[in-house]
Amino acid sequence: MSDNAFPVDKLVRVGYYELEKTIGKGNFAVVKLATHIVTSTKVAIKIIDKSALDEENLTKIFRETAILKRLRHPHITKLYQLMETKQTIYMVTEYASNGEIFDHLVAKGRMAEPEAKRVFSQIVAAVAYCHSQGVVHRDLKAENLLLDHNLNIKLADFGFSNQFSEGNLLSTFCGSPPYAAPELFRGLQYDGRRADIWSLGVVLYVLVCGSLPFDGHTLQALRNVVMEGKFRIPYFMSQDCERLIRHMLVVDPEK
């Protein structure tokens, strides 16, 4: 984001929110921690530079906000408020004070299975709710799973989410390649719910093992290992956990 065109660091207040430190950055947006001046509630405010967005990305932002307005679940980050000026969009969302599960795993290592079970059940509940509302996330990964002050899950970043209807397939390759289902690598149309379930299988492996089941130095190398569907089962993984992961990470040769 251009400091001249969009001097976000000079902002001290947006509406009734006093801005504090930067807690995230992207190509077109900055995420700031903020405090509501009346209630003292901590929130995250995503500040998006509209002038840097093309029509496709702008459409994606409005689709994300429209979906978030509809979703209300204890394990999905709430969209509290949406503000817009000629140049800027401000998305005020729930703040998860313990940050990304990714950073949690980097700092503390893999989770013991009882803790992974607790966390994963919350993730599954959030994704099942999305699917029940006709929404697929399409970017499930450790970086988009946040932890609140009680270390409970808050599913975040619905930038690649989309609505679906029964029998209608999706075609856009989106999300993070290490978490992507084989049908996306094949360039085929796909069932968004099945793609989410594959990503959940990768997430569970990451929680329990602290590493990815599929990895490669290049995108082609990663594609090859995903298409084979083979991954290492460490000695410490229980049979129940292994069975669950294998049921989610199934390569269908017909697709």
Short mmCIF file of C-alpha atoms in Angstrom, two decimals:
data_model
loop_
_atom_site.label_atom_id
_atom_site.label_comp_id
_atom_site.label_asym_id
_atom_site.label_seq_id
_atom_site.Cartn_x
_atom_site.Cartn_y
_atom_site.Cartn_z
CA MET A 1 0.00 0.00 0.00
CA SER A 2 1.38 3.37 -1.01
CA ASP A 3 2.03 5.61 1.98
CA ASN A 4 1.41 8.70 -0.16
CA ALA A 5 -1.85 7.50 -1.65
CA PHE A 6 -3.08 5.85 1.53
CA PRO A 7 -1.43 7.16 4.72
CA VAL A 8 -2.95 4.56 7.02
CA ASP A 9 -0.27 5.03 9.70
CA LYS A 10 -1.48 8.61 10.19
CA LEU A 11 -4.99 7.46 11.10
CA VAL A 12 -5.72 7.63 14.83
CA ARG A 13 -9.48 7.11 14.83
CA VAL A 14 -12.11 5.52 12.61
CA GLY A 15 -15.68 6.23 13.69
CA TYR A 16 -15.88 5.36 17.38
CA TYR A 17 -12.69 3.30 17.29
CA GLU A 18 -9.22 4.44 18.35
CA LEU A 19 -6.57 2.73 16.27
CA GLU A 20 -3.58 1.04 17.88
CA LYS A 21 -0.84 -1.25 16.55
CA THR A 22 -0.76 -2.97 13.16
CA ILE A 23 -1.53 -6.70 13.54
CA GLY A 24 -1.57 -7.71 9.87
CA LYS A 25 -0.66 -6.55 6.38
CA GLY A 26 -1.58 -7.58 2.85
CA ASN A 27 -1.20 -6.24 -0.67
CA PHE A 28 -4.25 -3.99 -0.46
CA ALA A 29 -5.04 -3.88 3.24
CA VAL A 30 -3.72 -3.27 6.73
CA VAL A 31 -5.29 -4.77 9.86
CA LYS A 32 -5.18 -2.62 12.99
CA LEU A 33 -6.00 -3.41 16.58
CA ALA A 34 -8.52 -0.84 17.80
CA THR A 35 -10.61 0.01 20.87
CA HIS A 36 -14.21 1.19 20.91
CA ILE A 37 -14.13 4.49 22.81
CA VAL A 38 -17.47 3.91 24.58
CA THR A 39 -17.36 0.21 25.48
CA SER A 40 -13.55 -0.29 25.51
CA THR A 41 -14.08 -3.43 23.38
CA LYS A 42 -11.00 -4.55 21.44
CA VAL A 43 -11.63 -5.14 17.73
CA ALA A 44 -9.64 -5.74 14.56
CA ILE A 45 -10.18 -3.26 11.73
CA LYS A 46 -9.22 -4.27 8.21
CA ILE A 47 -8.46 -1.08 6.27
CA ILE A 48 -8.72 -1.67 2.53
CA ASP A 49 -7.41 0.73 -0.11
CA LYS A 50 -10.12 0.70 -2.79
CA SER A 51 -7.95 2.62 -5.26
CA ALA A 52 -5.48 -0.30 -5.37
CA LEU A 53 -8.19 -2.87 -6.20
CA ASP A 54 -9.27 -3.92 -9.67
CA GLU A 55 -12.91 -4.78 -10.36
CA GLU A 56 -12.39 -8.50 -9.62
CA ASN A 57 -10.82 -7.90 -6.21
CA LEU A 58 -13.39 -5.27 -5.31
CA THR A 59 -16.15 -7.75 -6.15
CA LYS A 60 -14.40 -10.32 -3.93
CA ILE A 61 -14.32 -7.88 -1.00
CA PHE A 62 -18.03 -7.13 -1.28
CA ARG A 63 -18.83 -10.85 -1.58
CA GLU A 64 -16.78 -11.52 1.56
CA THR A 65 -18.59 -8.84 3.55
CA ALA A 66 -22.00 -9.98 2.30
CA ILE A 67 -21.24 -13.54 3.44
CA LEU A 68 -19.86 -12.44 6.83
CA LYS A 69 -22.99 -10.40 7.51
CA ARG A 70 -25.03 -13.60 7.23
CA LEU A 71 -22.83 -15.84 9.38
CA ARG A 72 -23.30 -15.96 13.14
CA HIS A 73 -21.43 -18.74 14.90
CA PRO A 74 -19.33 -18.84 18.10
CA HIS A 75 -16.29 -20.11 16.17
CA ILE A 76 -16.43 -17.66 13.25
CA THR A 77 -15.07 -14.12 13.55
CA LYS A 78 -18.00 -11.70 13.73
CA LEU A 79 -18.29 -8.75 11.38
CA TYR A 80 -19.39 -5.93 13.68
CA GLN A 81 -19.49 -3.01 11.28
CA LEU A 82 -18.68 -2.01 7.72
CA MET A 83 -17.74 1.57 6.84
CA GLU A 84 -16.89 2.91 3.42
CA THR A 85 -15.56 6.14 1.96
CA LYS A 86 -14.69 7.00 -1.63
CA GLN A 87 -11.17 5.64 -1.13
CA THR A 88 -11.37 3.18 1.77
CA ILE A 89 -13.32 0.24 3.19
CA TYR A 90 -13.17 -0.41 6.94
CA MET A 91 -14.17 -3.89 8.15
CA VAL A 92 -14.60 -3.98 11.93
CA THR A 93 -14.40 -7.56 13.17
CA GLU A 94 -14.05 -9.56 16.36
CA TYR A 95 -10.49 -9.60 17.73
CA ALA A 96 -8.84 -12.94 18.52
CA SER A 97 -6.14 -11.99 21.01
CA ASN A 98 -4.06 -15.19 20.76
CA GLY A 99 -3.53 -14.86 17.02
CA GLU A 100 -3.11 -17.56 14.40
CA ILE A 101 -2.89 -21.27 15.18
CA PHE A 102 0.09 -21.25 12.79
CA ASP A 103 2.05 -18.97 15.12
CA HIS A 104 0.88 -20.98 18.13
CA LEU A 105 2.30 -24.16 16.58
CA VAL A 106 5.56 -22.44 15.63
CA ALA A 107 5.98 -21.22 19.21
CA LYS A 108 4.81 -24.30 21.11
CA GLY A 109 5.09 -27.19 18.67
CA ARG A 110 2.48 -29.75 17.73
CA MET A 111 -0.63 -30.21 19.85
CA ALA A 112 -1.28 -33.25 21.99
CA GLU A 113 -4.21 -35.17 20.53
CA PRO A 114 -6.72 -34.27 23.29
CA GLU A 115 -6.08 -30.55 22.66
CA ALA A 116 -6.07 -31.04 18.89
CA LYS A 117 -9.41 -32.87 19.22
CA ARG A 118 -10.93 -29.96 21.16
CA VAL A 119 -9.69 -27.37 18.67
CA PHE A 120 -10.51 -29.43 15.58
CA SER A 121 -14.07 -30.09 16.74
CA GLN A 122 -14.59 -26.31 16.90
CA ILE A 123 -13.15 -25.88 13.40
CA VAL A 124 -15.42 -28.62 12.04
CA ALA A 125 -18.44 -27.05 13.76
CA ALA A 126 -17.67 -23.69 12.10
CA VAL A 127 -17.19 -25.22 8.64
CA ALA A 128 -20.31 -27.41 8.98
CA TYR A 129 -22.29 -24.29 9.86
CA CYS A 130 -20.92 -22.48 6.78
CA HIS A 131 -21.94 -25.41 4.56
CA SER A 132 -25.41 -25.45 6.15
CA GLN A 133 -25.72 -21.79 5.14
CA GLY A 134 -24.71 -22.50 1.54
CA VAL A 135 -21.19 -21.09 1.98
CA VAL A 136 -17.82 -22.72 1.26
CA HIS A 137 -14.67 -21.20 2.76
CA ARG A 138 -12.06 -22.40 0.21
CA ASP A 139 -9.06 -21.16 2.18
CA LEU A 140 -8.92 -23.31 5.28
CA LYS A 141 -5.38 -23.27 6.67
CA ALA A 142 -3.55 -22.74 9.96
CA GLU A 143 -3.03 -19.04 9.19
CA ASN A 144 -6.81 -18.45 8.93
CA LEU A 145 -7.66 -20.18 12.19
CA LEU A 146 -7.42 -17.74 15.08
CA LEU A 147 -7.45 -18.28 18.84
CA ASP A 148 -9.33 -16.01 21.23
CA HIS A 149 -8.37 -15.22 24.83
CA ASN A 150 -9.67 -18.64 25.94
CA LEU A 151 -7.81 -20.46 23.13
CA ASN A 152 -11.07 -21.16 21.33
CA ILE A 153 -11.25 -21.14 17.55
CA LYS A 154 -12.34 -18.20 15.42
CA LEU A 155 -12.45 -19.04 11.70
CA ALA A 156 -11.32 -15.97 9.75
CA ASP A 157 -10.55 -14.59 6.29
CA PHE A 158 -13.49 -15.32 4.02
CA GLY A 159 -11.82 -13.62 1.05
CA PHE A 160 -12.09 -16.76 -1.12
CA SER A 161 -15.45 -17.87 0.24
CA ASN A 162 -18.40 -18.27 -2.07
CA GLN A 163 -22.00 -19.37 -2.09
CA PHE A 164 -22.91 -22.72 -3.56
CA SER A 165 -26.07 -24.57 -4.47
CA GLU A 166 -26.63 -28.31 -4.63
CA GLY A 167 -25.34 -29.82 -7.88
CA ASN A 168 -23.48 -26.69 -9.02
CA LEU A 169 -19.69 -27.05 -9.16
CA LEU A 170 -17.03 -24.36 -8.71
CA SER A 171 -14.06 -23.78 -11.00
CA THR A 172 -11.74 -21.15 -9.46
CA PHE A 173 -8.41 -22.42 -8.09
CA CYS A 174 -8.04 -20.54 -4.83
CA GLY A 175 -6.61 -20.92 -1.38
CA SER A 176 -3.19 -22.14 -0.31
CA PRO A 177 -1.64 -24.89 -2.50
CA PRO A 178 -0.42 -27.12 0.41
CA TYR A 179 -4.04 -27.31 1.61
CA ALA A 180 -5.63 -27.66 -1.86
CA ALA A 181 -7.52 -30.77 -2.95
CA PRO A 182 -6.32 -32.86 -5.94
CA GLU A 183 -9.24 -31.79 -8.15
CA LEU A 184 -8.07 -28.17 -7.91
CA PHE A 185 -4.60 -29.15 -9.12
CA ARG A 186 -6.23 -31.02 -12.00
CA GLY A 187 -8.02 -27.84 -13.05
CA LEU A 188 -11.39 -29.55 -12.82
CA GLN A 189 -14.69 -28.21 -11.61
CA TYR A 190 -15.13 -29.23 -8.00
CA ASP A 191 -17.53 -29.54 -5.10
CA GLY A 192 -16.54 -26.75 -2.71
CA ARG A 193 -17.61 -28.74 0.34
CA ARG A 194 -15.38 -31.68 -0.62
CA ALA A 195 -12.49 -29.26 -1.16
CA ASP A 196 -13.08 -27.80 2.31
CA ILE A 197 -13.08 -31.31 3.82
CA TRP A 198 -9.73 -32.10 2.17
CA SER A 199 -8.32 -28.87 3.64
CA LEU A 200 -9.68 -29.90 7.05
CA GLY A 201 -7.74 -33.16 6.75
CA VAL A 202 -4.55 -31.18 6.12
CA VAL A 203 -5.36 -28.89 9.07
CA LEU A 204 -5.83 -31.85 11.43
CA TYR A 205 -2.50 -33.34 10.31
CA VAL A 206 -0.81 -29.97 10.92
CA LEU A 207 -2.31 -29.68 14.42
CA VAL A 208 -1.20 -33.17 15.46
CA CYS A 209 2.16 -33.30 13.65
CA GLY A 210 3.26 -29.67 13.50
CA SER A 211 4.10 -30.08 9.80
CA LEU A 212 2.33 -30.41 6.45
CA PRO A 213 1.37 -33.80 5.03
CA PHE A 214 2.15 -32.63 1.49
CA ASP A 215 5.06 -30.38 0.63
CA GLY A 216 7.35 -29.62 -2.30
CA HIS A 217 10.07 -27.19 -3.32
CA THR A 218 8.04 -26.17 -6.38
CA LEU A 219 4.33 -26.03 -7.17
CA GLN A 220 4.78 -28.93 -9.62
CA ALA A 221 6.51 -31.05 -6.95
CA LEU A 222 3.72 -30.24 -4.51
CA ARG A 223 1.11 -31.15 -7.13
CA ASN A 224 2.77 -34.53 -7.66
CA VAL A 225 2.71 -35.51 -3.99
CA VAL A 226 -0.88 -34.30 -3.54
CA MET A 227 -2.00 -36.29 -6.59
CA GLU A 228 -0.35 -39.42 -5.15
CA GLY A 229 -2.13 -38.82 -1.86
CA LYS A 230 0.69 -40.40 0.12
CA PHE A 231 1.84 -38.93 3.41
CA ARG A 232 3.88 -40.06 6.39
CA ILE A 233 2.16 -41.25 9.55
CA PRO A 234 4.40 -40.51 12.56
CA TYR A 235 4.79 -43.05 15.34
CA PHE A 236 2.99 -40.86 17.91
CA MET A 237 -0.29 -40.55 15.95
CA SER A 238 -3.14 -42.69 17.29
CA GLN A 239 -4.95 -45.13 15.04
CA ASP A 240 -8.22 -43.19 15.43
CA CYS A 241 -6.56 -39.96 14.31
CA GLU A 242 -4.84 -41.71 11.40
CA ARG A 243 -8.13 -43.28 10.29
CA LEU A 244 -9.91 -39.91 10.35
CA ILE A 245 -7.18 -38.16 8.37
CA ARG A 246 -7.07 -40.95 5.77
CA HIS A 247 -10.84 -40.65 5.31
CA MET A 248 -10.51 -36.92 4.59
CA LEU A 249 -7.40 -37.11 2.39
CA VAL A 250 -8.73 -39.54 -0.19
CA VAL A 251 -7.62 -39.10 -3.81
CA ASP A 252 -10.47 -40.03 -6.15
CA PRO A 253 -8.93 -41.39 -9.39
CA GLU A 254 -12.13 -40.54 -11.26
CA LYS A 255 -11.81 -36.83 -10.43
#
